[in-house]
Coordinates of C-alpha atoms and ligand atoms in Angstrom, one line a residue:
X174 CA 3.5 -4.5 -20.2
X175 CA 6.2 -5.9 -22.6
X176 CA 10.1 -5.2 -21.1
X177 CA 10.8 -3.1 -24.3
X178 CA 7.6 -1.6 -24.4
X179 CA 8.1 2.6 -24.4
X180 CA 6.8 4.1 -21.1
X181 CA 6.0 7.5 -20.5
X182 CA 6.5 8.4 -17.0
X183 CA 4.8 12.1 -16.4
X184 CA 6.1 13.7 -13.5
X185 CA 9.2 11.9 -13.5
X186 CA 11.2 13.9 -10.6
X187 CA 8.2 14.3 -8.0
X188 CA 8.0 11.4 -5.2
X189 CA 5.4 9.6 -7.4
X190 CA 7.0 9.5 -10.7
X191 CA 10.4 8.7 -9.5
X192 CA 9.4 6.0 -7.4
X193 CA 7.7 4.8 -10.6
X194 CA 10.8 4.6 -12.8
X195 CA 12.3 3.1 -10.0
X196 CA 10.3 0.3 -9.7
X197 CA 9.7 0.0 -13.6
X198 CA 13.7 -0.1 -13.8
X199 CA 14.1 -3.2 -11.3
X200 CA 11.9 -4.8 -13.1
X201 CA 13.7 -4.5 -16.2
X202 CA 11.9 -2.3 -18.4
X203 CA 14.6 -0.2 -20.2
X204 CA 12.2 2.0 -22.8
X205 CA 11.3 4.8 -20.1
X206 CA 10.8 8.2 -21.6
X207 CA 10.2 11.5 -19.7
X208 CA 10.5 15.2 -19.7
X209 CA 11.6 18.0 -17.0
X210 CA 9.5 20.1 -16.9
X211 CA 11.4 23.0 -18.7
X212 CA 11.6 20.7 -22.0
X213 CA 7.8 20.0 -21.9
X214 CA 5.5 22.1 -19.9
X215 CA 2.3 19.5 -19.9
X216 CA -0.1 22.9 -19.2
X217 CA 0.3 23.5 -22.9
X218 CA -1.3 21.4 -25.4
X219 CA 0.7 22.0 -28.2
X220 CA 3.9 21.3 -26.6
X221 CA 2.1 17.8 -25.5
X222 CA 0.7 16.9 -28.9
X223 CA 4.5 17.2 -30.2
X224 CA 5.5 15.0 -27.5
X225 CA 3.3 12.5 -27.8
X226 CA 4.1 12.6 -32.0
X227 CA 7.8 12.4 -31.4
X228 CA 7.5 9.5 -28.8
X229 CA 4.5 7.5 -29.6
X230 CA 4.5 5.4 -26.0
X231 CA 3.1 2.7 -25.2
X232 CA 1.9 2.6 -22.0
X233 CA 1.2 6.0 -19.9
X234 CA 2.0 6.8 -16.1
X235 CA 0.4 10.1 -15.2
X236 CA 1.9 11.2 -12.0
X237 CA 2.9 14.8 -13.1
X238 CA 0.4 17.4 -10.8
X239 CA 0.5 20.5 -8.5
X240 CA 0.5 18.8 -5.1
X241 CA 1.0 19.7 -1.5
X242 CA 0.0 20.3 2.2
X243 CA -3.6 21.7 3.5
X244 CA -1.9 25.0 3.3
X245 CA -0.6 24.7 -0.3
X246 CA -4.3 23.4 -1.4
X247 CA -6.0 26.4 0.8
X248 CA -3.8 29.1 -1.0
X249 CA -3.4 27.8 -3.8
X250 CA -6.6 26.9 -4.8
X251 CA -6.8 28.8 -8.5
X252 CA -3.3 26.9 -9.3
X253 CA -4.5 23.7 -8.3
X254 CA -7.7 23.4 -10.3
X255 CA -6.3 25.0 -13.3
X256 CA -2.5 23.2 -13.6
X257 CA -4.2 19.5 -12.6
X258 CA -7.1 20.7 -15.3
X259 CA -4.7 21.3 -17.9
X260 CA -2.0 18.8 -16.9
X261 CA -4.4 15.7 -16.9
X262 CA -6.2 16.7 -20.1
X263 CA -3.6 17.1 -22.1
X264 CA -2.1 14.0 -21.2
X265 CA -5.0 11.9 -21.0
X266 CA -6.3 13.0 -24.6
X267 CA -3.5 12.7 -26.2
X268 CA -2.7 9.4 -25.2
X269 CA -6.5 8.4 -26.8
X270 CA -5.3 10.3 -29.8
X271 CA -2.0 8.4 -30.3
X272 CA -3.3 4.7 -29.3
X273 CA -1.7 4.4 -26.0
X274 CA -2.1 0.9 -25.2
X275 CA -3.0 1.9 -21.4
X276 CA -2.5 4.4 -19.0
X277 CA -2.4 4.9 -15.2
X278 CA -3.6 8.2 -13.8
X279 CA -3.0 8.9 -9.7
X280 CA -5.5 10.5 -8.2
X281 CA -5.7 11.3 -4.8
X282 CA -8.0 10.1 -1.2
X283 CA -9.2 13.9 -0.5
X284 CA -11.4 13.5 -3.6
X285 CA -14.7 11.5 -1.1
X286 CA -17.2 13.2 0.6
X287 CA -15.6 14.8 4.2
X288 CA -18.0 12.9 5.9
X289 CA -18.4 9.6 4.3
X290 CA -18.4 6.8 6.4
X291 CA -15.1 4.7 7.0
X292 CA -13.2 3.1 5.8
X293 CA -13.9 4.9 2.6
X294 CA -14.9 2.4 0.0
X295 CA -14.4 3.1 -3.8
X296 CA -18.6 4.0 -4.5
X297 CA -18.7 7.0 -2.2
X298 CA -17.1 9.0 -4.4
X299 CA -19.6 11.7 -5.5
X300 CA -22.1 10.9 -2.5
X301 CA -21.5 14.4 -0.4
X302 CA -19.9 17.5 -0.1
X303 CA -16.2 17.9 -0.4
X304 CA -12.9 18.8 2.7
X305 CA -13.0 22.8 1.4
X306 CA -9.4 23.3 2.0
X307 CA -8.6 20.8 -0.9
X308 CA -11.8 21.1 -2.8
X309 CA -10.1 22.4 -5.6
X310 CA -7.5 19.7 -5.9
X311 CA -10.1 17.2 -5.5
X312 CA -12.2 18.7 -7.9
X313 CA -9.8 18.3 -10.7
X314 CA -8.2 14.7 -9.6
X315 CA -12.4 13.6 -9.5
X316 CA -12.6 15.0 -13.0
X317 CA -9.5 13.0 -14.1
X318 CA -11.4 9.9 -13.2
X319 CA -13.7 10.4 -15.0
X320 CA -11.8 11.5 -18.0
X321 CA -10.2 8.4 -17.8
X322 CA -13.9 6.5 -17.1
X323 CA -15.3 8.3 -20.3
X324 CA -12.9 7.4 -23.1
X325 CA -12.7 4.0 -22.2
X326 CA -16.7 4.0 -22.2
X327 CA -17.1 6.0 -25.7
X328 CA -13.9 5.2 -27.2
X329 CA -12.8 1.3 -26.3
X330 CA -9.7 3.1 -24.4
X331 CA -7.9 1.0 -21.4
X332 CA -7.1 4.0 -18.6
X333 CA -7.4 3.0 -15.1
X334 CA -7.2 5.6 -11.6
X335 CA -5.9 4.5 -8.6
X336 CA -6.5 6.2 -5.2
X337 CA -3.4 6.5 -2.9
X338 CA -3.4 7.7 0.5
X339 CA -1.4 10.5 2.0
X340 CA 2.1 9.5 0.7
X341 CA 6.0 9.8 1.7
X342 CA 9.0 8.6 0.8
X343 CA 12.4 9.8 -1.7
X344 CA 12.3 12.7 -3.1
X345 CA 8.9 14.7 -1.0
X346 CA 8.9 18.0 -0.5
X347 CA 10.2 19.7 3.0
X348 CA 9.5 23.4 2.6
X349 CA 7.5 24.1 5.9
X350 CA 4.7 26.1 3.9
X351 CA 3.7 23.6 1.7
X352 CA 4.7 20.3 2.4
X353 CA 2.4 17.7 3.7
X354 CA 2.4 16.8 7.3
X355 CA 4.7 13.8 7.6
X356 CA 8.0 15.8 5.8
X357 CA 7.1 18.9 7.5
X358 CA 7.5 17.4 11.0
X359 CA 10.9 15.2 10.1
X360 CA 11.8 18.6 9.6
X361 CA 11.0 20.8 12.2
X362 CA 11.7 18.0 14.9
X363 CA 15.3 17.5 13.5
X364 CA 15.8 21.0 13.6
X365 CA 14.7 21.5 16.6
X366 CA 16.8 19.3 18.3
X367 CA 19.8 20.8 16.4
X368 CA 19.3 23.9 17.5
X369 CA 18.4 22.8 20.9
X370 CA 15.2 24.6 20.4
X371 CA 12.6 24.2 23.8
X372 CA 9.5 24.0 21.2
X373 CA 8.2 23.1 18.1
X374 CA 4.7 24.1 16.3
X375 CA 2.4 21.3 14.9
X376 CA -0.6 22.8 13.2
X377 CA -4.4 21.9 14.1
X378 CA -6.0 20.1 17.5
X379 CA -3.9 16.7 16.3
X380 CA -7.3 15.0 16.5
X381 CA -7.6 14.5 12.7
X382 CA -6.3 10.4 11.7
X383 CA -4.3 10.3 8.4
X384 CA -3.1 7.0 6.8
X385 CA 0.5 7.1 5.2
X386 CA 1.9 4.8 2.6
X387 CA 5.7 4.6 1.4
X388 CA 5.4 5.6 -2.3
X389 CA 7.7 2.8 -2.9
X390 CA 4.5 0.5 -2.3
X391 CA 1.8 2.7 -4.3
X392 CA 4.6 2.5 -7.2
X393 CA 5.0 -1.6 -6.7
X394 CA 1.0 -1.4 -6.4
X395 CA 0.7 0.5 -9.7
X396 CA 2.9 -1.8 -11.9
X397 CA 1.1 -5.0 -10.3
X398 CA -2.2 -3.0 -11.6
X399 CA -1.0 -1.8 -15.1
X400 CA -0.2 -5.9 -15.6
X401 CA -3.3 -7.5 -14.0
X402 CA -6.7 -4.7 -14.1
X403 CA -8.7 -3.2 -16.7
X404 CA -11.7 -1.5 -15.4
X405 CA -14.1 1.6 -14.7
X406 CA -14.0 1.6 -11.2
X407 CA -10.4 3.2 -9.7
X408 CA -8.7 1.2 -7.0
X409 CA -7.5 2.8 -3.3
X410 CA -4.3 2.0 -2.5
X411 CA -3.1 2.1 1.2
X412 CA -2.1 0.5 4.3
X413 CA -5.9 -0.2 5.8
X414 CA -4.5 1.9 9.1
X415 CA -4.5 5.3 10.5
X416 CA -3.2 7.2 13.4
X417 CA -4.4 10.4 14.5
X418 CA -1.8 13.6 13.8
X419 CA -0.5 13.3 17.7
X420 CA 0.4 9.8 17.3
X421 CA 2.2 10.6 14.1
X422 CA 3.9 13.3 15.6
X423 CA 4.8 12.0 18.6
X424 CA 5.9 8.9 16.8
X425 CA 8.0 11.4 14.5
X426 CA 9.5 13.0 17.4
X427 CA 10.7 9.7 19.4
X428 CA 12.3 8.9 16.0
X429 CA 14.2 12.0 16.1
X430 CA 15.4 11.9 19.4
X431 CA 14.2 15.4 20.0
X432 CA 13.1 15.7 24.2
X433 CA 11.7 19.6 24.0
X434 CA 8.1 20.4 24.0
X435 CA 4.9 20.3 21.0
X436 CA 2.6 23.5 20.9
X437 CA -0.6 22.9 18.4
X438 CA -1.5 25.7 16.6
X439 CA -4.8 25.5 16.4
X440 CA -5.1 28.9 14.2
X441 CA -3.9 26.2 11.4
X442 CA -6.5 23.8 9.8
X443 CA -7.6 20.2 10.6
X444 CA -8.9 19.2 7.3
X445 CA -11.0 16.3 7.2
X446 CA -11.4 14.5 10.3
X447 CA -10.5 11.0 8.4
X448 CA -9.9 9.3 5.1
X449 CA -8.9 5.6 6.0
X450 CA -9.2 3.8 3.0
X451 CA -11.3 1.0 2.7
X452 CA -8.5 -1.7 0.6
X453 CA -10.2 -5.1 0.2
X454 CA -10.6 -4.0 -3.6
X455 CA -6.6 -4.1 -4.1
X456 CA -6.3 -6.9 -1.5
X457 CA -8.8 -8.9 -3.5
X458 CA -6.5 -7.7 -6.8
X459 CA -3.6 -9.6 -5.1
X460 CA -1.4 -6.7 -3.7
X461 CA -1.0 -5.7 -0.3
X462 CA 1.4 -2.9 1.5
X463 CA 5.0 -4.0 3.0
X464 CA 6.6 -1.1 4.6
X465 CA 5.7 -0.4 8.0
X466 CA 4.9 3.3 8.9
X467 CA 7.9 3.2 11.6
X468 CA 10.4 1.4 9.9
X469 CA 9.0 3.6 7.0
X470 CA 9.9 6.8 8.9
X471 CA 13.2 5.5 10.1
X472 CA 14.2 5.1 6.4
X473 CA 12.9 8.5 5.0
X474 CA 14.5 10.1 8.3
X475 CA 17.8 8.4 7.7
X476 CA 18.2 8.8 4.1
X477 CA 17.3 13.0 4.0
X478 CA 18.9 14.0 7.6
X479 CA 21.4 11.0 8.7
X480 CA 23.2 9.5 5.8
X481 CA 23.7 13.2 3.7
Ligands
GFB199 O1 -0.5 16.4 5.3 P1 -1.4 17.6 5.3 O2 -0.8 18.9 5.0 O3 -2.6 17.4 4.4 O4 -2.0 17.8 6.8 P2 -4.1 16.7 4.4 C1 -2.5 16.7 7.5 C2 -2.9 17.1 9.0 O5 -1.6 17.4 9.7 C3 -3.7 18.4 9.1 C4 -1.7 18.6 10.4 O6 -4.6 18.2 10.1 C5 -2.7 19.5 9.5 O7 -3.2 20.5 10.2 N1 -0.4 19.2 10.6 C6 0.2 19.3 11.8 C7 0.4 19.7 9.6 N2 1.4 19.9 11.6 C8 1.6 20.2 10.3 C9 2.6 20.8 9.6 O8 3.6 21.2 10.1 N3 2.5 20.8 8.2 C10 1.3 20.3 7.6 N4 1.3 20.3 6.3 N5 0.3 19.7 8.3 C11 -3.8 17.1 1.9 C12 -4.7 17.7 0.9 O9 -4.6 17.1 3.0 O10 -3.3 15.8 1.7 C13 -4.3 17.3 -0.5 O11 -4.8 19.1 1.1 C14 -3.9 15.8 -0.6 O12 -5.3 17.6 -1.3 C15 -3.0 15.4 0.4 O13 -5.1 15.0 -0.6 C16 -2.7 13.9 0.4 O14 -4.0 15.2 4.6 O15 -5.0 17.4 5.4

């Protein structure tokens, strides 16, 4: 990518897309264009199609999507096939229509088989049945692939997918409903010991493993992709590690500094048992993961609950 290319960034103000312009704006790139959501609502296709006519960019980050925790997917399932549907083909079709000279679409690891075996390498995908709380999601991230797979096989288009892990970092989400797990227990662990509380409520047996990447990586990971692969098949991008929801938590909780007691709430859903990526592709692309999942934690901890 050329520093004065023009870069749409979709999804500019979730974790994703702002770790995005971050790392495009340390690099130098100055031509970033975005849209809150209220200016351009990327559901509609008309409102998109004047977009991309006004701006005519050059290279595409598609990180706008309805995302959140097991319990977000579970009940949300109609809004998170139909706003990803919409979202992704919009954006995706119109940046075949106006010449985009490549685009960059994240998709998500709930979208292999619950049972494939791991670490999950790129070709399961499609070889079993889906994690039903986040079938829905994964349905419309899979179809978003292959969106992206299609017009560069019919049309000559350059649109990759890459494959992140479960993410944190700047700018998550920390409502206790529908956050993912990571947020959800900085916060209830930091409020807890606040409020000198005796207990605090994790959800599931803790058995599931979960492997967490800083989104400042997947963004450094995504530029180091948009200037050095072209290709059908999507790339994972993680760590290579795991821990199992009790180590997190506990892990989360010595970080804290909160001394009460964990109940599991095992009313709540495990979701899939595992979904370890398998990264020799990326490694083999020349990118591997910096932060540490501690040090990682310490950071997100410190910058939403210490330094405020
Ligand atoms: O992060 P999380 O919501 O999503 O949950 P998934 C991961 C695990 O942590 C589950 C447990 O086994 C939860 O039961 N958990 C424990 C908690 N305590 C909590 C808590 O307080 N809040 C939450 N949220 N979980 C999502 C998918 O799956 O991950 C999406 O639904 C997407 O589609 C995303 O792929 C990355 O890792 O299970």
């Amino acid at each position: 990518m050329e520093l004065d290319a023009k870069i749409y960034v979709a999804g500019h103000k979730g974790m994703v897309g702002s770790a995005v312009v971050r790392a495009l704006k340390e690099k130098g790139y100055t031509r970033i264009v975005w849209r809150d959501s209220k200016e351009l609502d990327l559901t509609q296709q008309s409102e998109v199609v004047d977009f991309f006519e006004k701006e005519q960019p050059d290279y595409v980050f598609l990180a706008a999507a309805k995302v959140g925790g097991i319990e977000a997917n579970n009940s949300l399932r109609a809004e998170f096939l139909y706003e990803n549907l919409m979202i992704q083909n919009n954006v995706i079709h119109q940046s075949y229509k106006y010449k985009v000279k490549k685009l960059l679409f994240f998709a998500s690891s709930c979208i292999f088989p619950k049972y494939a075996p791991q670490p999950l390498k790129e070709d399961y995908l499609l070889t079993g049945a889906l994690e039903p709380t986040n079938e829905p999601y994964a349905i419309a991230k899979i179809a978003g692939i292959k969106l992206c797979e299609n017009y560069n096989r019919q049309y000559g288009c350059n649109f990759i997918s890459v494959m992140p892990s479960n993410l944190y970092g700047p700018n998550d989400n920390y409502d206790l409903k529908h956050s993912h797990v990571l947020p959800a227990l900085l916060r209830k662990f930091h409020e807890a010991k606040q409020g000198n509380l005796a207990r605090v409520e994790v959800w599931g047996s803790g058995r599931p493993k979960r492997e967490f990447l800083h989104v400042d990586d997947l963004a450094q990971a995504s530029l180091h992709l948009m200037e050095t692969y072209a290709g059908n098949v999507f790339v994972n991008i993680g760590t290579g590690e795991d821990l199992s929801i009790k180590a997190l938590a506990e892990l989360i909780q010595n970080i804290v500094g909160y001394k009460g007691e964990m109940i599991w709430n095992t009313d709540k859903p495990d979701g899939t048992p595992r979904k370890l990526l398998d990264v020799s592709l990326i490694h083999s692309l020349g990118w591997s993961h910096e932060m540490d999942l501690e040090e990682g934690i310490e950071r997100v901890y410190r910058e939403k609950f210490i330094d405020v």
